[in-house]
Coordinates of C-alpha atoms and ligand atoms in Angstrom, one line a residue:
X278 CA 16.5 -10.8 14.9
X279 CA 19.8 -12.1 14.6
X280 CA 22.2 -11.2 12.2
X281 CA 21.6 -11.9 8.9
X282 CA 19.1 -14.2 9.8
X283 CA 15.1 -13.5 10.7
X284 CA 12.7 -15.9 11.9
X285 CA 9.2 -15.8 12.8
X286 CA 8.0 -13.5 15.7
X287 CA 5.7 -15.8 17.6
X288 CA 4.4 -15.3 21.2
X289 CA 6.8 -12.5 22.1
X290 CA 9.7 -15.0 21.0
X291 CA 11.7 -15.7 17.5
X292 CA 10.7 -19.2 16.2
X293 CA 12.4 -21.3 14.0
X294 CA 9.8 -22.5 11.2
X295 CA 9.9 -26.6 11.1
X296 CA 11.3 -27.0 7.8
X297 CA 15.0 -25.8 6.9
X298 CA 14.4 -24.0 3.3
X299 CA 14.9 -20.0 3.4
X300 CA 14.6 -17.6 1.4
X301 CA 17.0 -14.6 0.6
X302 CA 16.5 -11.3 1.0
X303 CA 18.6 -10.1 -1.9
X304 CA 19.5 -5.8 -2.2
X305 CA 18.1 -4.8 -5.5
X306 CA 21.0 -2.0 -5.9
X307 CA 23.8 -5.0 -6.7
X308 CA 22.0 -8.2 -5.7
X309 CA 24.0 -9.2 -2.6
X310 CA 22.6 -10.8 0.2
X311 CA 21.1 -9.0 3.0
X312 CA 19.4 -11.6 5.1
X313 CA 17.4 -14.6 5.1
X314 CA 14.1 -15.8 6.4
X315 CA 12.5 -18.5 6.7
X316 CA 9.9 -20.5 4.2
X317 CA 7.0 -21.0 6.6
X318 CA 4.1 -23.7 5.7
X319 CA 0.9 -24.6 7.2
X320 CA 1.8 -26.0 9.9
X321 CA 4.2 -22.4 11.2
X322 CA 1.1 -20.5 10.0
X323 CA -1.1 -22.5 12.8
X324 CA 1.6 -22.2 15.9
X325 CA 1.2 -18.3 14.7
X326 CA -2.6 -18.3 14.3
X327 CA -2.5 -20.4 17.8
X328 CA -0.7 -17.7 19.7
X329 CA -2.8 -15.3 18.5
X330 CA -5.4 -16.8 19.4
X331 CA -4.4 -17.1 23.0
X332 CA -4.3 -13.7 23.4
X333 CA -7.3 -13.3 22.2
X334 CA -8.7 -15.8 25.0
X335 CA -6.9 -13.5 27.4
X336 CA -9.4 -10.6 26.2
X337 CA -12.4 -13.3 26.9
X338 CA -12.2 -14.5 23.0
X339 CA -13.3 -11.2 22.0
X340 CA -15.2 -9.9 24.5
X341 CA -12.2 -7.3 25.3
X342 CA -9.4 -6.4 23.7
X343 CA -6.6 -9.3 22.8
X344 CA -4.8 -9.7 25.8
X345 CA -7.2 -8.3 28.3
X346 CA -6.0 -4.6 26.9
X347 CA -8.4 -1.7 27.2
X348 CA -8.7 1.0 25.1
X349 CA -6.5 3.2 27.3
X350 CA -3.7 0.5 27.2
X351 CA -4.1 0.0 23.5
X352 CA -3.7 3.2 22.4
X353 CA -0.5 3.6 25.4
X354 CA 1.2 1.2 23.4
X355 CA 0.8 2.2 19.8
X356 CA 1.9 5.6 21.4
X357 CA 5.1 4.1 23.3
X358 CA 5.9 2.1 20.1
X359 CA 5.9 5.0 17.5
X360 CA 7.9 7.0 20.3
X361 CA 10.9 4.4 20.0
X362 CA 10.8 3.4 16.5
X363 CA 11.2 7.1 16.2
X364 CA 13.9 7.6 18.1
X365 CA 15.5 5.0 15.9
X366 CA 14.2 6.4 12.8
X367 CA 18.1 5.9 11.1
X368 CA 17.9 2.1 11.7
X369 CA 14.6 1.4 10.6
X370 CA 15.6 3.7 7.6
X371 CA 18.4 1.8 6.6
X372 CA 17.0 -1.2 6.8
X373 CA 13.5 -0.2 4.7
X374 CA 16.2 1.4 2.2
X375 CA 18.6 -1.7 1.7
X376 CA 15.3 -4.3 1.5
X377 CA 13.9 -2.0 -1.6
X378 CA 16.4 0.0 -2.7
X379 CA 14.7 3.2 -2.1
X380 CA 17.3 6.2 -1.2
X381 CA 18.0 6.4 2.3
X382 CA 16.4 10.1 2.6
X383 CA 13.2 8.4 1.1
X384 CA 12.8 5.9 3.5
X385 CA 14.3 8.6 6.6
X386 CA 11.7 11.6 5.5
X387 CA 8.3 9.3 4.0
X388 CA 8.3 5.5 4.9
X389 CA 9.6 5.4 8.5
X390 CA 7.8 8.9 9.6
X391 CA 4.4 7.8 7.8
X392 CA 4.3 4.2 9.4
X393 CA 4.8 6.6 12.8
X394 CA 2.1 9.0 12.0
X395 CA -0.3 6.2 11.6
X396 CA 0.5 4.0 14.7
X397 CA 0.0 7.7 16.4
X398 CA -3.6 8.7 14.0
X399 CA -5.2 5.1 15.5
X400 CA -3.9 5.7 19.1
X401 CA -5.5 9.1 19.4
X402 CA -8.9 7.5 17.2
X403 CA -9.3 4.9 19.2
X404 CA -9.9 7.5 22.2
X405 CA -11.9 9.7 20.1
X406 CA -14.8 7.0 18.7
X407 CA -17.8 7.4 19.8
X408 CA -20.4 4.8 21.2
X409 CA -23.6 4.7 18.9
X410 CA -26.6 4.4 20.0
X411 CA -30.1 5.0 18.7
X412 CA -33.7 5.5 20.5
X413 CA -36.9 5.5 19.9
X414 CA -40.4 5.8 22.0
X415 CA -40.4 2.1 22.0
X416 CA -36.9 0.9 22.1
X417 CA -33.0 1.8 22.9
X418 CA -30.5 0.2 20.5
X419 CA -26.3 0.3 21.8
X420 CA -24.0 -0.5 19.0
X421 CA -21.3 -2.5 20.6
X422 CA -17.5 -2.2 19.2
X423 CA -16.3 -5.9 19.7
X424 CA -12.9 -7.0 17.9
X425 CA -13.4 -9.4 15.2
X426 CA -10.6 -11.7 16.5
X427 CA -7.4 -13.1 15.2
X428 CA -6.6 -11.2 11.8
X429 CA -4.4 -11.9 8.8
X430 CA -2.5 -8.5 7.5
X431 CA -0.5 -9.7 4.2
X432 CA 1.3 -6.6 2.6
X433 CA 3.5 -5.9 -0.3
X434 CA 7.1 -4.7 -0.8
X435 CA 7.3 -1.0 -1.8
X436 CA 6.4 0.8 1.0
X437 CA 7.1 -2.4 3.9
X438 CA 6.4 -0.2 7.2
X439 CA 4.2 2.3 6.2
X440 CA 1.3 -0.3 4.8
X441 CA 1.9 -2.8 7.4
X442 CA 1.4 0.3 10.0
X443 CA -1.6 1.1 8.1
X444 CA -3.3 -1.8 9.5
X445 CA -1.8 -2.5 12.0
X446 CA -2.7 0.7 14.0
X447 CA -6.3 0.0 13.6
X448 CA -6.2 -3.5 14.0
X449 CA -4.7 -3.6 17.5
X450 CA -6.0 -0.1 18.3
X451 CA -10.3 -2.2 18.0
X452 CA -8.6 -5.3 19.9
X453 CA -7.4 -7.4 17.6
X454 CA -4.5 -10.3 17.7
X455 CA -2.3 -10.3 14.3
X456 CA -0.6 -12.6 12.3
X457 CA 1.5 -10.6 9.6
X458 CA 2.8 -12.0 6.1
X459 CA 5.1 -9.3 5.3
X460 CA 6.3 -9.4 1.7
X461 CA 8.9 -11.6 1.6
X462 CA 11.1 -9.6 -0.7
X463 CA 11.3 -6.8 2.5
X464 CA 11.4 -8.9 5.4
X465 CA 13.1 -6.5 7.6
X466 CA 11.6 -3.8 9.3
X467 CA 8.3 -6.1 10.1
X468 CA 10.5 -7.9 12.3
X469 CA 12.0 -4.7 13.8
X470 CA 8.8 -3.8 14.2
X471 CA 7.1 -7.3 16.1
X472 CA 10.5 -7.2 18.5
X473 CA 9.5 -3.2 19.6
X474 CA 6.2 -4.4 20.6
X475 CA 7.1 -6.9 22.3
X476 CA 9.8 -4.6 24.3
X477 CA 7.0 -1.9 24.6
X478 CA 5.1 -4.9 26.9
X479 CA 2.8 -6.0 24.1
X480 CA 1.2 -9.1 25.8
X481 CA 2.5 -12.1 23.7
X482 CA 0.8 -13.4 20.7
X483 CA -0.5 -9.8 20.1
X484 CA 1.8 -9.3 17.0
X485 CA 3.1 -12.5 15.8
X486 CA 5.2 -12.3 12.1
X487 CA 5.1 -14.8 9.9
X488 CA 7.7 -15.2 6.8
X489 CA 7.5 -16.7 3.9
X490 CA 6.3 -17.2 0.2
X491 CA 2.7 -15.8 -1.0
X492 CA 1.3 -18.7 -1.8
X493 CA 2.4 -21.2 0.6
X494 CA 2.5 -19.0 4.0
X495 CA -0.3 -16.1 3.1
X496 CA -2.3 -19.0 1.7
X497 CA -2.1 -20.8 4.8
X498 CA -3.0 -17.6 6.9
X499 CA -6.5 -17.3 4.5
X500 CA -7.5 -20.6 4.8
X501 CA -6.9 -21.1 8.7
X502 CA -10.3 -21.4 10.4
X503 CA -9.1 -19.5 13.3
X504 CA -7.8 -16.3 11.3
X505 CA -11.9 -14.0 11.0
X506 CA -10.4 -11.6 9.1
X507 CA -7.9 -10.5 6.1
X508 CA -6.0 -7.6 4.9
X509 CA -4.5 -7.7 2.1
X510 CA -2.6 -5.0 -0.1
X511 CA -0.8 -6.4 -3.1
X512 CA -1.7 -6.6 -6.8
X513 CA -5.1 -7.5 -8.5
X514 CA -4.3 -11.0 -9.1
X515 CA -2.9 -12.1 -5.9
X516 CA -6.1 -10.3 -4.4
X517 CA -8.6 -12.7 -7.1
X518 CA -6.8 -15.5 -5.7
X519 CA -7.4 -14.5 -2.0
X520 CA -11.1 -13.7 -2.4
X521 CA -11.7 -17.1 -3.7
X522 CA -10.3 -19.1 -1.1
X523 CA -11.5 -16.6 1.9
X524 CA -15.4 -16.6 0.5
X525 CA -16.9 -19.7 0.9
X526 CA -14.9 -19.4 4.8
X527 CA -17.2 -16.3 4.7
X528 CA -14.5 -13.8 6.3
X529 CA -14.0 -10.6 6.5
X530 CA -11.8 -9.6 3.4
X531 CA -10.5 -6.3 2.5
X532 CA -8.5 -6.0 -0.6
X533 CA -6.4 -3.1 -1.6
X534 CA -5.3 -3.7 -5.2
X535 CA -3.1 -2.3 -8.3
X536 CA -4.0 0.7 -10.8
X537 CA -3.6 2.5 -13.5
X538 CA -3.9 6.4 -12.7
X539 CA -4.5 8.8 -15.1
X540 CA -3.7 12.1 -14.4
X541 CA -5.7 14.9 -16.6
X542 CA -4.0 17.7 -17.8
X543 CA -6.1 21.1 -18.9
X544 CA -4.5 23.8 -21.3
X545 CA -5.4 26.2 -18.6
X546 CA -3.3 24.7 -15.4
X547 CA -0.9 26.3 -14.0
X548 CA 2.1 24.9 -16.1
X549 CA 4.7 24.3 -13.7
X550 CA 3.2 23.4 -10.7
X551 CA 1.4 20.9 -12.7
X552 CA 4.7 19.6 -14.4
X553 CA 6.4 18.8 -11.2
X554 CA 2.9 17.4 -9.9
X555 CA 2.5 14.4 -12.3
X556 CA 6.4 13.9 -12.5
X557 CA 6.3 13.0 -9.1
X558 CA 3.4 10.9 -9.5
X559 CA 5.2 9.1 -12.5
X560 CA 8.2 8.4 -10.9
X561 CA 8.6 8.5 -7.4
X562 CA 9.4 5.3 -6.1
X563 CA 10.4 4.3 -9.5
X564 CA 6.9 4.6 -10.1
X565 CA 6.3 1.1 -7.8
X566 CA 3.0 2.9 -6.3
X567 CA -0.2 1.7 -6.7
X568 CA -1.1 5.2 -7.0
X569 CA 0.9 6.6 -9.2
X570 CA 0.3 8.5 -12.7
X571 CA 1.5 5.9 -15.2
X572 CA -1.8 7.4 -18.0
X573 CA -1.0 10.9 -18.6
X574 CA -3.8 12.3 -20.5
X575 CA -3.3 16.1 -21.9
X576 CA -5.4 18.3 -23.7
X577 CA -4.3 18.7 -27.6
X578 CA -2.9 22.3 -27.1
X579 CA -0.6 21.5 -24.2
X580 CA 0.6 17.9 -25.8
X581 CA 3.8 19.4 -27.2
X582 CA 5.1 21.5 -24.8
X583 CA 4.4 18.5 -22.1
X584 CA 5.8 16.0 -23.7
X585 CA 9.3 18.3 -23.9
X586 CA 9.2 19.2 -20.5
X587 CA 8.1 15.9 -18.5
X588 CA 11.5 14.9 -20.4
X589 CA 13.9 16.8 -18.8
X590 CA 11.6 16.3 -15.7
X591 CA 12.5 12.6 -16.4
X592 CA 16.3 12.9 -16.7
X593 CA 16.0 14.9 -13.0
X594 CA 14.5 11.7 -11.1
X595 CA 17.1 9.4 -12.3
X596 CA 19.2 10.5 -9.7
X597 CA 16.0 10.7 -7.0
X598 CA 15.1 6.9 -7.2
X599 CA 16.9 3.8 -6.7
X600 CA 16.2 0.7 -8.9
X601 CA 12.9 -1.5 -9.0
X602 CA 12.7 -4.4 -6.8
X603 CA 14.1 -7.4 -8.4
X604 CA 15.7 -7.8 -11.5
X605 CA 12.5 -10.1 -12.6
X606 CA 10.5 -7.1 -12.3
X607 CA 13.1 -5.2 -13.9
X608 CA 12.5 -7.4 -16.9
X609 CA 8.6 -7.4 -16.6
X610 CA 9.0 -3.5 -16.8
X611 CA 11.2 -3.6 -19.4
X612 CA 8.8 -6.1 -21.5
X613 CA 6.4 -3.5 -21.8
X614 CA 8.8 -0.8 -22.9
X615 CA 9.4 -3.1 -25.9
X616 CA 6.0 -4.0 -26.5
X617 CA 5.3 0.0 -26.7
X618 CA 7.9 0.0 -29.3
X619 CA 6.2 -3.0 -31.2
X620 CA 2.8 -1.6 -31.3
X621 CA 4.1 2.4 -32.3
X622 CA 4.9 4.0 -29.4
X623 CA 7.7 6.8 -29.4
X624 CA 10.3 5.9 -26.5
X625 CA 10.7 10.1 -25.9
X626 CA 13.6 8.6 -23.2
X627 CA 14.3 5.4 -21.0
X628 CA 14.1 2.1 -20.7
X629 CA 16.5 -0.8 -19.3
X630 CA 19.7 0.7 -17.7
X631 CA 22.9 -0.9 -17.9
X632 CA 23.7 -2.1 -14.4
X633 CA 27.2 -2.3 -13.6
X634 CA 26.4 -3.3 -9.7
X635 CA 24.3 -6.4 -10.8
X636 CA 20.9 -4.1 -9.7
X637 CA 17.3 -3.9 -11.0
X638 CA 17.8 0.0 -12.4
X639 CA 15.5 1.3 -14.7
X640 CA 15.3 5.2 -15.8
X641 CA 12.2 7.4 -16.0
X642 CA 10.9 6.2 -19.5
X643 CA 8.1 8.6 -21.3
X644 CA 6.5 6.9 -24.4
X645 CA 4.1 8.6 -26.7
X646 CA 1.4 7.8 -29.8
X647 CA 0.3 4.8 -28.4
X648 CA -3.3 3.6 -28.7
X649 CA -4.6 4.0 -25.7
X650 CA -6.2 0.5 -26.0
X651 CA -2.4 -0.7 -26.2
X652 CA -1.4 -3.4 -23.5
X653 CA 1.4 -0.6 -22.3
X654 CA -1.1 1.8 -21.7
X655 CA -4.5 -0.4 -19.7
X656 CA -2.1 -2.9 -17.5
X657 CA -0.3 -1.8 -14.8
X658 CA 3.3 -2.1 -15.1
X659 CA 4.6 -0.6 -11.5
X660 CA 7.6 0.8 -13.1
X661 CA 8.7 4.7 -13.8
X662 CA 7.3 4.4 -17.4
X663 CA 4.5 7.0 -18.2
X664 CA 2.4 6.5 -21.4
X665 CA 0.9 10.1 -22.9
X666 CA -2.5 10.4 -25.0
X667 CA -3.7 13.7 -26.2
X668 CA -7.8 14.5 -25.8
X669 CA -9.7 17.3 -27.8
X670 CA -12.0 18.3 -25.0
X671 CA -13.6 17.4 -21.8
X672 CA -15.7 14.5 -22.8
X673 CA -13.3 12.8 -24.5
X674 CA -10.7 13.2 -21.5
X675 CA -13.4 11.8 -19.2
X676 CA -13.8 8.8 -21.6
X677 CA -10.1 8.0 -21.6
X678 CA -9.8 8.2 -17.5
X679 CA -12.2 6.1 -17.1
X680 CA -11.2 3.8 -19.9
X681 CA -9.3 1.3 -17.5
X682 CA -10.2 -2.2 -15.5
X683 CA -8.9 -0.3 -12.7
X684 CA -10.5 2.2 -9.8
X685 CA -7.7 3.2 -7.5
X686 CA -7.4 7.1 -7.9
X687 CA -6.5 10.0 -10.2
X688 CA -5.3 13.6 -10.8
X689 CA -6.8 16.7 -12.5
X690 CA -4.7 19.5 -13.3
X691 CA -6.8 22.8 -13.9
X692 CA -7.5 26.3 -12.8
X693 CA -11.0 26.1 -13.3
X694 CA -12.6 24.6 -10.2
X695 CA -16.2 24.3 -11.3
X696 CA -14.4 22.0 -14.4
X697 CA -12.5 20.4 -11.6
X698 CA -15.1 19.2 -9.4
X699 CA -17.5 18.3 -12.5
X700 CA -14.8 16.1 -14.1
X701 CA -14.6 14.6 -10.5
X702 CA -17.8 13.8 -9.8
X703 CA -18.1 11.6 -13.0
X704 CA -14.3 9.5 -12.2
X705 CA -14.3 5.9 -11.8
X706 CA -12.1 5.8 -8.8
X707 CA -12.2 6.0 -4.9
X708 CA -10.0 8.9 -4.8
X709 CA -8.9 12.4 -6.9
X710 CA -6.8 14.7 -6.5
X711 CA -7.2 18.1 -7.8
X712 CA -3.7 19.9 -8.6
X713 CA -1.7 17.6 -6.2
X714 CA -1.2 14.1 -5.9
X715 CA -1.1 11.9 -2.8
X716 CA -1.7 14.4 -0.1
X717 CA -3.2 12.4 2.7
X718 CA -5.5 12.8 5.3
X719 CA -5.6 9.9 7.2
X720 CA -9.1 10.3 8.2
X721 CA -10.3 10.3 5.2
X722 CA -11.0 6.7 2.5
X723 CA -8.8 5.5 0.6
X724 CA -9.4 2.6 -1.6
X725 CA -10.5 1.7 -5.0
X726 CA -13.1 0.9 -7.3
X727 CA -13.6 -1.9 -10.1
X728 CA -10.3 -4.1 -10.1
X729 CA -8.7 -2.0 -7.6
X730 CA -10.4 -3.7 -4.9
X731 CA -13.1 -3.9 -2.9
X732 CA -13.2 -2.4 0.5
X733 CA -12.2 1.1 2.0
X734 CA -9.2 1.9 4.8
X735 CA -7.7 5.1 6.6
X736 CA -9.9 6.4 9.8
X737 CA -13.2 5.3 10.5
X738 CA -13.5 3.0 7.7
X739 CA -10.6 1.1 8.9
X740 CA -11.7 0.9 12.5
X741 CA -15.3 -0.6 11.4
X742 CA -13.1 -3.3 9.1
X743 CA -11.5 -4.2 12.4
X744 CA -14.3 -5.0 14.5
X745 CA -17.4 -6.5 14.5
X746 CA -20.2 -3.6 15.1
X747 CA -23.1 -5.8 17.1
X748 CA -26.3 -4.6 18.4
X749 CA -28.2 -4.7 21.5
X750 CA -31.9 -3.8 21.5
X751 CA -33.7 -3.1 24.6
X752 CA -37.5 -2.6 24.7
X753 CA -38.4 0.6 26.9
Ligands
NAD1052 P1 1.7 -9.4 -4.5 O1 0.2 -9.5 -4.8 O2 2.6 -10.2 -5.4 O3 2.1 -9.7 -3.0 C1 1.5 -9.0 -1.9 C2 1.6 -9.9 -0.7 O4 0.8 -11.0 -0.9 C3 3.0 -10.5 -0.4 O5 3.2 -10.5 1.0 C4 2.9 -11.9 -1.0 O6 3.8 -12.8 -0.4 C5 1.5 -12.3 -0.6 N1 0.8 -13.3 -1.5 C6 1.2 -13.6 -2.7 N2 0.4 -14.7 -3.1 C7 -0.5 -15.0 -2.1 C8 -1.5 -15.9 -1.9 N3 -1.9 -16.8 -2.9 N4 -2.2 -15.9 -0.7 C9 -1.8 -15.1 0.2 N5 -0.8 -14.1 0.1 C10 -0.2 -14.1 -1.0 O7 2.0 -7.8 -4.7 P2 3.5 -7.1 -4.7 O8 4.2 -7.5 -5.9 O9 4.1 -7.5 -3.4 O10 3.0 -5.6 -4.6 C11 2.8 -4.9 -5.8 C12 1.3 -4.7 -6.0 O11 0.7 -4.2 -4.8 C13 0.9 -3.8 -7.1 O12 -0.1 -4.3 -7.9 C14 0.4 -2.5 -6.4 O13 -0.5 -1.8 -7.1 C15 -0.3 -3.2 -5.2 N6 -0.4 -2.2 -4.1 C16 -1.6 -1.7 -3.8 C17 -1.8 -0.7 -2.8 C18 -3.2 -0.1 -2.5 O14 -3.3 0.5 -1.4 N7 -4.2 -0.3 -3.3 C19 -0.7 -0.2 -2.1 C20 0.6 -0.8 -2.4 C21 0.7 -1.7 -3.4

């Protein structure tokens, strides 16, 4: 990396991209330029592809590991990575905080520590997998672990490190080359990142970045014959776009997409707890998580008092989040904030900010007596604006939650666990929460259902996406 300007990580190396156009990597807090990168094509996305592909020769094209690593050495080197981006956890900080804005304690206590954790989860799960094999009087099958070759990892902006760590870990950790597409709104730490592996002794071609715009760069990645696998996290539309050009290719796709949580609130939960619960999942972030809260349904007695309090709840996380990403989004959120209004919403608090420094801010906006059929209320808006719907009783709650295109999770706030786990059972999503929100286990799956995706990551379900699981059958 130098200075204020990136290139692409290729082969151990930076490398210029062969046209001349960048982009700019603009802070959202007051607009003013951080760095820039460059606008990769085709032809950048094949000299990446290539070098990954030579290290996957070096591994006898996928017989071993890329580069001719073994397990032992893979998991030394996620290990010997997450050690020294650790010990310069306030750089990598910074820089995640100045590319999106998030508060620097953010990025210090939950991005950068996070993207550690996980490089450390897939170095010690790499160890721990077990060889499967099955026999029978006439026959002994071995199921053999082989990686599936050069991969694609394309990520999004609001949590940079953390998601590209996420799969990165288990993609090097089962073999693998990569080619990343980092967003290019957060450039930064995805660099950072490439150059520690290739000062950890990461063979070259191993982690190769490449920059640039969605549909140009990422689409190159997808449709390059030599990349066997992608993914992708980013929004539903973008991950339409990808399935249809990676499926008649016939490669592996996995596609973490948007939502449009609802989090279910019970007259009899615990009141406070639960109040600080789906605050947090409204608007941490500024609410730019795919998991977050954004339908807050409530049972009829507790509407009142909820809407009061998530209020003042609302005027406490101005001052914990920093603005949204881009002032286009900004306007995007802010679009839906007026359309509320239009169709008879209640703006309890919110909306646009003014922004002195030129930024994207928006503050924690509550709107209430919408339909819940409203435009506000079904797409997802990836801003700190919470919609709240009352429900009579259980079956109507569970007909709300699950009234959405989307699958990705959801909350239930109650003491009554037998209540909890039956409302559970019957959610539309690939993951709920009961009285807490976004406690992770990283062992355990974590993806979503309907237009949330298709696909599942975190532990083992990661580490079979990342390699090809092939069978050898020997008669007895
Ligand atoms: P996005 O879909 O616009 O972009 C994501 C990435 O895809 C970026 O790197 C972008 O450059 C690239 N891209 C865009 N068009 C492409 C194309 N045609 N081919 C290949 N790559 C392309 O999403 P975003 O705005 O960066 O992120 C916000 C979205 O991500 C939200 O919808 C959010 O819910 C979702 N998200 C989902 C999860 C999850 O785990 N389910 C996690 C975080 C974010």
């Amino acid at each position: 990396m130098k200075g204020d300007t990136l290139s692409n990580w290729i082969a151990g190396q930076a490398v210029e991209a062969a046209g001349s156009e960048r982009i700019e990597n603009l802070d959202p807090r007051d607009g003013t330029l951080i760095n820039t990168i460059p606008c990769s094509g085709p032809k950048d996305a094949e000299v990446a592809v290539s070098a990954a592909s030579s290290c996957m020769e070096q591994g006898g094209g996928g017989q071993g590991g890329a580069g001719g690593l073994n397990v032992a050495d893979r998991s030394a080197l996620l290990r010997s990575v997450a050690d020294s981006v650790e010990r310069r956890l306030e750089q990598y900080a910074e820089a995640e905080s100045r590319d999106t804005g998030k508060p620097l304690e953010v990025a210090m206590e939950v991005d950068i520590p996070r993207g550690v954790e996980n490089l450390r989860f897939f170095a010690q799960a790499i160890e721990e997998r077990q060889p499967m094999s099955f026999s029978s009087a006439s026959s002994v099958n071995e199921v053999l672990d082989r990686p599936v070759g050069s991969v694609a990892l394309i990520t999004p902006w609001n949590f940079p490190f953390h998601l590209l760590t996420w799969k990165l870990g288990p993609a090097i950790a089962m073999g693998n080359a990569i080619v990343a597409k980092p967003s290019e709104l957060t450039p930064t730490t995805a660099t950072m990142l490439a150059e520690e592996f290739t000062g950890a002794g990461a063979p070259d071609g191993l982690f190769n970045i490449l920059h640039g715009k969605g549909a140009e760069a990422g689409d190159a990645l997808v449709r390059s014959e030599n990349i066997n696998a992608v993914s992708f996290t980013g929004g539903t539309a973008t991950g339409r776009t990808i399935a249809e050009v990676a499926a008649p290719l016939l490669k592996k796709v996995s596609l973490e997409l948007g939502g449009k949580n609802p989090s279910v609130v019970f007259a009899d939960c615990e009141f406070s707890s639960t109040l600080e619960g789906i605050a947090k999942a409204a608007f941490f972030n500024s609410g730019q998580v795919c998991l977050c809260g954004s339908r807050i349904l409530v049972e009829d007695a507790l509407h009142d008092a909820l809407v009061e309090s998530l209020v003042e709840q609302a005027a406490q996380w101005s001052d914990r989040i920093g603005p949204l990403i881009t002032k286009e989004h900004r306007n995007k959120v802010a679009s839906y904030v007026a359309l509320a209004a239009k169709d008879g919403g209640r703006i309890m608090c919110g909306g646009e900010e003014e922004s002195p420094e030129d930024g994207a801010w928006f503050a924690p906006t509550v709107i209430c007596g919408l339909e819940h059929s409203s435009r506000t209320a079904q797409e997802e808006i990836f801003g700190p604006v919470v919609t709240i719907h009352p429900f009579k009783d259980e079956d109507e709650a569970l007909q709300l939650a699950n009234d959405t295109d989307f699958g990705l999770a959801g909350t239930i706030w109650t003491s009554d666990m037998v209540r909890a786990q039956r409302f559970a059972q019957k959610m539309e999503t690939g993951m709920v929460w009961v009285n807490t929100w976004n406690e992770r286990d990283l062992r355990v799956p974590f993806g979503g259902m309907k237009q949330s995706g298709s696909g599942r990551e975190g532990g083992r379900w990661s580490m079979d996406f990342f390699s090809e699981a092939r069978n050898v059958c020997v008669k007895q």
